[in-house]
């Protein structure tokens, strides 16, 4: 894609937790920087150590780390608030100094204050609403990025008749289709060997924070996996948050040594986890827009999840929606997937095709760039 504007758009991607934390917002910002068109002037600013981003300008703002040991006595939401506010003054000053056209941010408090101080820095502010905040709260931003059409439908209902609804747009996240891909038999065997899994183990993978802040409900999923049969194993990867010890104890009580908690796994090692699994599952009742689900789809794994409309849209024909509040509902589906390899394979193939058709980086990046340029009064023209 090429930009028709003679002066490149100066776009800032800003994340207070980037460099410290590897959750959805931070992962998205780092990968988005690598897939935006070269004609754009893109800078990536982080609260923590600046990540490596090829052909992009990166800057560390040396903010607080919400997971710093000395902050652990505070509740998570207070720690996250302090992290965001710690980079606000420098962000405002640098935005003005570098004359950025637009700042794109997924941290709500930081975004709100950047909007408040816009007369000082003059950049337009686009909030990436990855936390399911209400449309009414977000309506005064220059733009609001929603991650799925159901969110846009809800915003239109909430803001019916108000001009501010025109600032909302829906574009999903993308997934690296080369890094995350269905494994060959050799890759699958190697992944299982490294994780000490047997070939006849039925492996259910889940990825995400472990604890009581993000409401992933790992303990519920463990009970459902335990009800499948004695060869069903739950593999869990993710950082610990408040309440992690309690949740891990509950999962261990349900599954014993069939519960494998890996903790935080480096990004480069994530594809191997998907290679080792038979199914991806999560018990959360709502997800803003799970990047791990995208990675599972791209890896050719069926996804079992709650019957939430956003997750149903996200997984399409590669997912199976069940009630994650009804005891035994997920276990029934997992049991069938274990017994019916043909169905499991069909779902996996549909998952991969959906990833290729809907979540390819070039396709998604183009949609997002078009939306951002429209907010700034710029145009995009296709390459010929």
Tab-separated table of C-alpha atoms in Angstrom:
chain	number	residue	atom	x	y	z
A	1	UNK	CA	0.000	0.000	0.000
A	2	UNK	CA	1.158	3.566	-0.626
A	3	UNK	CA	0.145	6.877	0.862
A	4	UNK	CA	-1.134	9.611	-1.400
A	5	UNK	CA	-0.183	12.404	0.999
A	6	UNK	CA	3.058	14.188	0.076
A	7	UNK	CA	3.992	14.596	3.742
A	8	UNK	CA	4.058	11.241	5.599
A	9	UNK	CA	1.724	10.854	8.539
A	10	UNK	CA	3.687	10.983	11.796
A	11	UNK	CA	2.149	8.224	13.895
A	12	UNK	CA	3.049	7.332	17.470
A	13	UNK	CA	2.293	3.915	18.946
A	14	UNK	CA	2.374	4.346	22.721
A	15	UNK	CA	2.222	1.678	25.451
A	16	UNK	CA	3.034	2.178	29.133
A	17	UNK	CA	3.634	-1.535	29.767
A	18	UNK	CA	5.637	-2.357	26.662
A	19	UNK	CA	9.083	-3.546	27.643
A	20	UNK	CA	7.825	-4.780	31.027
A	21	UNK	CA	4.664	-6.737	30.272
A	22	UNK	CA	3.693	-9.188	27.526
A	23	UNK	CA	-0.081	-9.113	27.514
A	24	UNK	CA	-2.473	-8.360	24.674
A	25	UNK	CA	-2.018	-4.591	24.373
A	26	UNK	CA	1.763	-4.737	24.574
A	27	UNK	CA	2.057	-7.639	22.110
A	28	UNK	CA	-0.214	-5.869	19.654
A	29	UNK	CA	1.738	-2.596	19.757
A	30	UNK	CA	5.098	-4.270	19.181
A	31	UNK	CA	3.845	-6.338	16.245
A	32	UNK	CA	1.794	-3.542	14.700
A	33	UNK	CA	4.953	-1.444	14.414
A	34	UNK	CA	6.447	-4.094	12.143
A	35	UNK	CA	3.516	-4.238	9.724
A	36	UNK	CA	2.629	-0.621	9.004
A	37	UNK	CA	3.571	0.716	5.554
A	38	UNK	CA	7.070	2.024	5.131
A	39	UNK	CA	5.820	5.350	3.762
A	40	UNK	CA	4.472	6.262	7.202
A	41	UNK	CA	6.665	7.853	9.851
A	42	UNK	CA	5.992	5.498	12.779
A	43	UNK	CA	7.513	5.691	16.245
A	44	UNK	CA	7.048	3.157	19.040
A	45	UNK	CA	7.334	4.507	22.580
A	46	UNK	CA	7.340	2.223	25.598
A	47	UNK	CA	7.321	2.546	29.359
A	48	UNK	CA	9.924	-0.182	29.728
A	49	UNK	CA	13.061	-1.138	27.782
A	50	UNK	CA	12.418	-0.350	24.142
A	51	UNK	CA	11.657	-3.487	22.111
A	52	UNK	CA	13.454	-4.253	18.897
A	53	UNK	CA	11.325	-3.130	15.971
A	54	UNK	CA	12.943	-3.247	12.547
A	55	UNK	CA	12.865	0.001	10.560
A	56	UNK	CA	10.979	1.830	13.329
A	57	UNK	CA	12.058	4.478	15.791
A	58	UNK	CA	11.753	3.273	19.374
A	59	UNK	CA	11.980	5.245	22.592
A	60	UNK	CA	11.926	4.146	26.237
A	61	UNK	CA	10.149	6.612	28.542
A	62	UNK	CA	11.416	4.889	31.714
A	63	UNK	CA	8.029	4.545	33.367
A	64	UNK	CA	7.107	2.576	36.453
A	65	UNK	CA	6.593	-1.166	36.099
A	66	UNK	CA	3.188	-2.235	37.447
A	67	UNK	CA	4.727	-5.579	38.435
A	68	UNK	CA	7.660	-4.081	40.345
A	69	UNK	CA	8.156	-5.806	43.685
A	70	UNK	CA	7.848	-2.582	45.687
A	71	UNK	CA	4.393	-1.933	44.186
A	72	UNK	CA	3.037	-5.418	44.850
A	73	UNK	CA	1.281	-4.391	48.067
A	74	UNK	CA	-1.109	-2.266	45.975
A	75	UNK	CA	-4.063	-3.746	44.042
A	76	UNK	CA	-3.495	-4.335	40.337
A	77	UNK	CA	-5.655	-1.446	39.099
A	78	UNK	CA	-3.712	1.027	41.259
A	79	UNK	CA	-0.390	-0.284	39.991
A	80	UNK	CA	-1.557	-0.014	36.390
A	81	UNK	CA	-2.768	3.543	37.029
A	82	UNK	CA	0.618	4.578	38.408
A	83	UNK	CA	2.395	2.970	35.459
A	84	UNK	CA	0.335	4.974	32.980
A	85	UNK	CA	0.649	8.289	34.803
A	86	UNK	CA	4.407	7.853	35.177
A	87	UNK	CA	4.985	8.420	31.452
A	88	UNK	CA	2.303	11.078	30.886
A	89	UNK	CA	4.412	14.270	31.357
A	90	UNK	CA	7.185	13.031	29.094
A	91	UNK	CA	4.679	11.807	26.499
A	92	UNK	CA	2.992	15.218	26.280
A	93	UNK	CA	6.285	17.075	26.027
A	94	UNK	CA	7.768	14.751	23.389
A	95	UNK	CA	4.579	14.683	21.331
A	96	UNK	CA	4.763	18.444	21.036
A	97	UNK	CA	8.518	18.509	20.430
A	98	UNK	CA	8.351	15.917	17.640
A	99	UNK	CA	5.118	17.335	16.171
A	100	UNK	CA	3.408	13.970	15.864
A	101	UNK	CA	0.128	13.954	13.934
A	102	UNK	CA	-1.565	11.129	15.795
A	103	UNK	CA	-1.010	9.054	18.926
A	104	UNK	CA	-2.504	5.563	19.055
A	105	UNK	CA	-2.736	4.111	22.560
A	106	UNK	CA	-4.507	1.246	24.312
A	107	UNK	CA	-3.939	2.380	27.912
A	108	UNK	CA	-7.213	4.028	29.015
A	109	UNK	CA	-6.010	6.478	31.678
A	110	UNK	CA	-2.996	7.527	29.642
A	111	UNK	CA	-5.173	7.974	26.544
A	112	UNK	CA	-7.760	10.011	28.453
A	113	UNK	CA	-5.125	12.426	29.766
A	114	UNK	CA	-3.502	12.724	26.354
A	115	UNK	CA	-6.896	13.758	25.017
A	116	UNK	CA	-7.205	16.248	27.897
A	117	UNK	CA	-3.808	17.779	27.119
A	118	UNK	CA	-4.277	17.858	23.365
A	119	UNK	CA	-4.110	21.704	23.278
A	120	UNK	CA	-0.511	21.332	24.457
A	121	UNK	CA	0.743	18.542	22.189
A	122	UNK	CA	-1.723	19.037	19.262
A	123	UNK	CA	-1.752	15.399	18.134
A	124	UNK	CA	-4.998	13.589	17.487
A	125	UNK	CA	-5.651	10.803	19.978
A	126	UNK	CA	-6.997	7.393	18.958
A	127	UNK	CA	-7.897	5.009	21.770
A	128	UNK	CA	-7.630	1.284	21.093
A	129	UNK	CA	-10.460	-0.005	23.267
A	130	UNK	CA	-9.176	-3.436	24.205
A	131	UNK	CA	-10.748	-3.335	27.655
A	132	UNK	CA	-14.469	-3.279	26.776
A	133	UNK	CA	-14.951	0.241	28.126
A	134	UNK	CA	-18.273	1.880	27.284
A	135	UNK	CA	-18.768	3.880	24.115
A	136	UNK	CA	-20.066	6.781	26.189
A	137	UNK	CA	-16.767	6.907	28.115
A	138	UNK	CA	-14.724	6.857	24.897
A	139	UNK	CA	-16.870	9.114	22.720
A	140	UNK	CA	-14.665	12.247	22.971
A	141	UNK	CA	-11.518	10.736	21.485
A	142	UNK	CA	-10.626	11.687	17.913
A	143	UNK	CA	-11.017	8.013	17.061
A	144	UNK	CA	-11.882	4.785	18.850
A	145	UNK	CA	-10.559	1.489	17.558
A	146	UNK	CA	-12.899	-1.404	18.378
A	147	UNK	CA	-11.747	-4.948	17.785
A	148	UNK	CA	-14.833	-6.679	16.383
A	149	UNK	CA	-18.121	-5.786	14.643
A	150	UNK	CA	-20.245	-6.700	17.718
A	151	UNK	CA	-18.487	-3.901	19.613
A	152	UNK	CA	-19.289	-1.430	16.848
A	153	UNK	CA	-22.928	-2.512	16.835
A	154	UNK	CA	-23.082	-1.977	20.599
A	155	UNK	CA	-21.466	1.482	20.301
A	156	UNK	CA	-24.013	2.515	17.684
A	157	UNK	CA	-26.841	1.440	19.947
A	158	UNK	CA	-25.356	3.258	22.944
A	159	UNK	CA	-24.664	6.474	21.025
A	160	UNK	CA	-27.684	6.390	18.723
A	161	UNK	CA	-28.283	9.786	17.178
A	162	UNK	CA	-24.963	11.274	18.328
A	163	UNK	CA	-22.334	12.450	15.852
A	164	UNK	CA	-19.545	11.012	18.007
A	165	UNK	CA	-20.451	7.476	16.893
A	166	UNK	CA	-18.771	8.262	13.569
A	167	UNK	CA	-15.419	8.262	15.379
A	168	UNK	CA	-15.711	4.543	16.138
A	169	UNK	CA	-14.405	1.881	13.750
A	170	UNK	CA	-13.935	-1.892	13.944
A	171	UNK	CA	-10.738	-3.625	12.814
A	172	UNK	CA	-9.526	-6.910	14.353
A	173	UNK	CA	-6.010	-7.717	15.447
A	174	UNK	CA	-3.849	-9.745	13.054
A	175	UNK	CA	-1.701	-12.820	13.545
A	176	UNK	CA	1.688	-13.770	12.094
A	177	UNK	CA	0.730	-16.612	9.751
A	178	UNK	CA	4.325	-17.717	9.269
A	179	UNK	CA	5.295	-17.890	12.921
A	180	UNK	CA	2.011	-19.514	13.925
A	181	UNK	CA	1.137	-22.343	11.564
A	182	UNK	CA	-0.036	-25.981	11.794
A	183	UNK	CA	2.922	-28.203	12.720
A	184	UNK	CA	4.367	-31.032	10.699
A	185	UNK	CA	4.299	-34.425	12.457
A	186	UNK	CA	7.987	-33.936	13.204
A	187	UNK	CA	7.467	-30.528	14.807
A	188	UNK	CA	4.548	-31.833	16.858
A	189	UNK	CA	6.587	-34.794	18.129
A	190	UNK	CA	9.558	-32.573	18.981
A	191	UNK	CA	7.350	-30.084	20.840
A	192	UNK	CA	5.770	-32.850	22.903
A	193	UNK	CA	9.105	-34.370	23.714
A	194	UNK	CA	10.490	-31.052	24.990
A	195	UNK	CA	7.399	-30.535	27.150
A	196	UNK	CA	7.525	-34.113	28.509
A	197	UNK	CA	4.178	-35.014	26.930
A	198	UNK	CA	3.296	-38.440	25.600
A	199	UNK	CA	1.997	-38.992	22.099
A	200	UNK	CA	-1.357	-40.295	23.349
A	201	UNK	CA	-1.910	-37.421	25.772
A	202	UNK	CA	-4.894	-35.243	24.889
A	203	UNK	CA	-3.459	-31.791	25.440
A	204	UNK	CA	-5.662	-28.783	26.097
A	205	UNK	CA	-3.712	-25.530	25.938
A	206	UNK	CA	-4.709	-22.216	27.497
A	207	UNK	CA	-2.701	-19.000	27.475
A	208	UNK	CA	-3.222	-15.951	29.636
A	209	UNK	CA	-2.634	-14.399	33.051
A	210	UNK	CA	-3.160	-16.734	35.992
A	211	UNK	CA	-4.950	-15.218	38.953
A	212	UNK	CA	-8.128	-13.384	39.861
A	213	UNK	CA	-7.676	-10.042	38.084
A	214	UNK	CA	-8.257	-10.994	34.445
A	215	UNK	CA	-11.075	-13.449	35.208
A	216	UNK	CA	-9.669	-16.194	32.982
A	217	UNK	CA	-11.268	-18.801	35.299
A	218	UNK	CA	-8.462	-21.320	34.917
A	219	UNK	CA	-9.835	-23.302	37.866
A	220	UNK	CA	-13.121	-23.863	35.975
A	221	UNK	CA	-11.310	-25.065	32.865
A	222	UNK	CA	-9.231	-27.447	34.991
A	223	UNK	CA	-12.380	-29.065	36.361
A	224	UNK	CA	-13.754	-29.510	32.840
A	225	UNK	CA	-10.514	-31.047	31.555
A	226	UNK	CA	-10.428	-33.358	34.586
A	227	UNK	CA	-13.838	-34.709	33.561
A	228	UNK	CA	-12.652	-35.764	30.081
A	229	UNK	CA	-10.516	-38.784	31.000
A	230	UNK	CA	-7.238	-39.749	32.608
A	231	UNK	CA	-5.129	-38.884	29.530
A	232	UNK	CA	-6.406	-35.290	29.300
A	233	UNK	CA	-3.766	-32.730	30.282
A	234	UNK	CA	-4.154	-28.993	30.797
A	235	UNK	CA	-1.167	-26.929	29.716
A	236	UNK	CA	-1.220	-23.360	31.021
A	237	UNK	CA	1.135	-20.521	30.055
A	238	UNK	CA	0.986	-16.979	31.351
A	239	UNK	CA	2.271	-14.512	33.871
A	240	UNK	CA	1.029	-14.583	37.445
A	241	UNK	CA	-1.230	-11.851	38.772
A	242	UNK	CA	-3.011	-11.245	42.072
A	243	UNK	CA	-4.536	-14.486	43.362
A	244	UNK	CA	-2.330	-16.737	41.226
A	245	UNK	CA	-1.399	-19.081	44.063
A	246	UNK	CA	-5.056	-19.772	44.906
A	247	UNK	CA	-6.018	-20.431	41.293
A	248	UNK	CA	-3.059	-22.746	40.698
A	249	UNK	CA	-3.908	-24.678	43.853
A	250	UNK	CA	-7.495	-25.157	42.685
A	251	UNK	CA	-6.371	-26.305	39.244
A	252	UNK	CA	-3.871	-28.694	40.780
A	253	UNK	CA	-6.531	-30.125	43.087
A	254	UNK	CA	-8.752	-30.900	40.089
A	255	UNK	CA	-6.064	-32.393	37.843
A	256	UNK	CA	-3.103	-33.376	39.994
A	257	UNK	CA	-0.003	-33.890	37.871
A	258	UNK	CA	-2.120	-33.526	34.725
A	259	UNK	CA	-2.015	-29.768	35.288
A	260	UNK	CA	1.173	-28.296	33.828
A	261	UNK	CA	1.749	-24.627	34.672
A	262	UNK	CA	4.589	-23.175	32.598
A	263	UNK	CA	4.475	-19.596	33.856
A	264	UNK	CA	5.525	-16.816	31.535
A	265	UNK	CA	6.813	-18.182	28.230
A	266	UNK	CA	9.061	-16.132	25.963
A	267	UNK	CA	7.394	-14.944	22.763
A	268	UNK	CA	9.787	-16.902	20.561
A	269	UNK	CA	8.788	-20.160	22.270
A	270	UNK	CA	5.017	-19.706	21.939
A	271	UNK	CA	4.571	-21.509	18.585
A	272	UNK	CA	5.939	-24.690	20.154
A	273	UNK	CA	3.125	-24.696	22.732
A	274	UNK	CA	0.514	-24.606	20.003
A	275	UNK	CA	2.360	-27.368	18.129
A	276	UNK	CA	2.117	-29.610	21.187
A	277	UNK	CA	-1.624	-29.096	21.759
A	278	UNK	CA	-4.710	-30.822	20.404
A	279	UNK	CA	-7.185	-28.107	21.382
A	280	UNK	CA	-7.086	-24.542	22.625
A	281	UNK	CA	-9.614	-23.667	25.327
A	282	UNK	CA	-10.415	-20.865	27.738
A	283	UNK	CA	-13.109	-20.513	30.385
A	284	UNK	CA	-13.393	-16.719	30.589
A	285	UNK	CA	-16.945	-15.478	30.100
A	286	UNK	CA	-15.815	-12.519	27.986
A	287	UNK	CA	-12.627	-11.558	26.168
A	288	UNK	CA	-11.901	-8.102	24.723
A	289	UNK	CA	-10.154	-9.772	21.759
A	290	UNK	CA	-7.751	-12.582	22.534
A	291	UNK	CA	-4.479	-12.594	20.606
A	292	UNK	CA	-3.874	-16.120	21.904
A	293	UNK	CA	-7.087	-17.233	20.190
A	294	UNK	CA	-5.751	-15.825	16.910
A	295	UNK	CA	-2.501	-17.715	17.389
A	296	UNK	CA	-4.424	-20.916	18.073
A	297	UNK	CA	-6.529	-20.446	14.930
A	298	UNK	CA	-3.434	-19.820	12.821
A	299	UNK	CA	-1.835	-22.938	14.340
A	300	UNK	CA	-4.769	-25.025	13.171
A	301	UNK	CA	-6.255	-25.718	16.611
A	302	UNK	CA	-9.978	-25.948	17.355
A	303	UNK	CA	-10.941	-23.362	19.981
A	304	UNK	CA	-13.425	-24.176	22.744
A	305	UNK	CA	-14.797	-21.092	24.484
A	306	UNK	CA	-17.802	-19.533	26.175
A	307	UNK	CA	-20.796	-18.544	24.048
A	308	UNK	CA	-19.861	-14.860	24.038
A	309	UNK	CA	-20.728	-13.081	20.771
A	310	UNK	CA	-17.295	-11.499	20.364
A	311	UNK	CA	-15.483	-14.822	20.779
A	312	UNK	CA	-17.978	-16.493	18.448
A	313	UNK	CA	-17.246	-13.885	15.781
A	314	UNK	CA	-13.508	-14.196	16.403
A	315	UNK	CA	-13.326	-17.996	16.070
A	316	UNK	CA	-15.979	-18.431	13.369
A	317	UNK	CA	-16.063	-21.956	11.960
A	318	UNK	CA	-12.864	-22.844	13.820
A	319	UNK	CA	-14.433	-22.555	17.253
A	320	UNK	CA	-16.976	-24.359	19.407
A	321	UNK	CA	-19.047	-22.203	21.765
A	322	UNK	CA	-20.312	-23.770	24.977
A	323	UNK	CA	-21.639	-22.524	28.291
A	324	UNK	CA	-18.697	-22.043	30.609
A	325	UNK	CA	-21.142	-21.678	33.503
A	326	UNK	CA	-22.743	-25.098	33.003
A	327	UNK	CA	-20.800	-27.889	34.695
A	328	UNK	CA	-19.758	-30.537	32.177
A	329	UNK	CA	-20.606	-28.585	28.999
A	330	UNK	CA	-16.991	-27.969	27.985
A	331	UNK	CA	-15.970	-31.464	29.100
A	332	UNK	CA	-18.554	-32.952	26.738
A	333	UNK	CA	-17.132	-31.072	23.751
A	334	UNK	CA	-13.534	-31.851	24.709
A	335	UNK	CA	-14.414	-35.519	25.096
A	336	UNK	CA	-15.936	-35.553	21.605
A	337	UNK	CA	-12.916	-33.791	20.122
A	338	UNK	CA	-10.662	-36.387	21.692
A	339	UNK	CA	-12.718	-39.274	20.320
A	340	UNK	CA	-13.488	-37.821	16.867
A	341	UNK	CA	-10.181	-37.029	15.193
A	342	UNK	CA	-11.890	-36.248	11.865
A	343	UNK	CA	-14.016	-33.523	13.484
A	344	UNK	CA	-10.977	-32.198	15.303
A	345	UNK	CA	-9.042	-32.039	12.036
A	346	UNK	CA	-11.943	-30.343	10.166
A	347	UNK	CA	-12.249	-27.686	12.827
A	348	UNK	CA	-8.499	-27.136	12.782
A	349	UNK	CA	-8.487	-26.683	8.999
A	350	UNK	CA	-11.371	-24.208	9.245
A	351	UNK	CA	-9.487	-22.337	11.962
A	352	UNK	CA	-6.403	-21.964	9.782
A	353	UNK	CA	-8.443	-20.819	6.768
A	354	UNK	CA	-10.203	-18.178	8.849
A	355	UNK	CA	-6.839	-16.902	10.071
A	356	UNK	CA	-5.598	-16.623	6.488
A	357	UNK	CA	-8.766	-14.950	5.179
A	358	UNK	CA	-9.561	-12.541	8.025
A	359	UNK	CA	-6.452	-12.027	10.163
A	360	UNK	CA	-3.574	-11.755	7.687
A	361	UNK	CA	-1.272	-8.855	8.714
A	362	UNK	CA	-1.354	-7.061	5.358
A	363	UNK	CA	-5.152	-7.136	5.188
A	364	UNK	CA	-5.705	-5.975	8.764
A	365	UNK	CA	-2.962	-3.336	8.644
A	366	UNK	CA	-4.496	-1.796	5.554
A	367	UNK	CA	-7.891	-1.506	7.235
A	368	UNK	CA	-6.357	0.135	10.288
A	369	UNK	CA	-4.211	2.539	8.293
A	370	UNK	CA	-7.206	3.633	6.226
A	371	UNK	CA	-9.145	4.388	9.419
A	372	UNK	CA	-6.264	6.356	10.980
A	373	UNK	CA	-5.630	8.358	7.831
A	374	UNK	CA	-9.317	9.219	7.565
A	375	UNK	CA	-9.207	10.652	11.101
A	376	UNK	CA	-6.300	12.862	10.007
A	377	UNK	CA	-7.896	13.824	6.699
A	378	UNK	CA	-5.401	11.810	4.660
A	379	UNK	CA	-5.972	9.260	1.885
A	380	UNK	CA	-4.549	5.874	0.971
A	381	UNK	CA	-4.171	4.658	-2.585
A	382	UNK	CA	-3.551	1.081	-3.689
A	383	UNK	CA	-0.307	0.017	-5.271
A	384	UNK	CA	-0.465	-0.632	-9.003
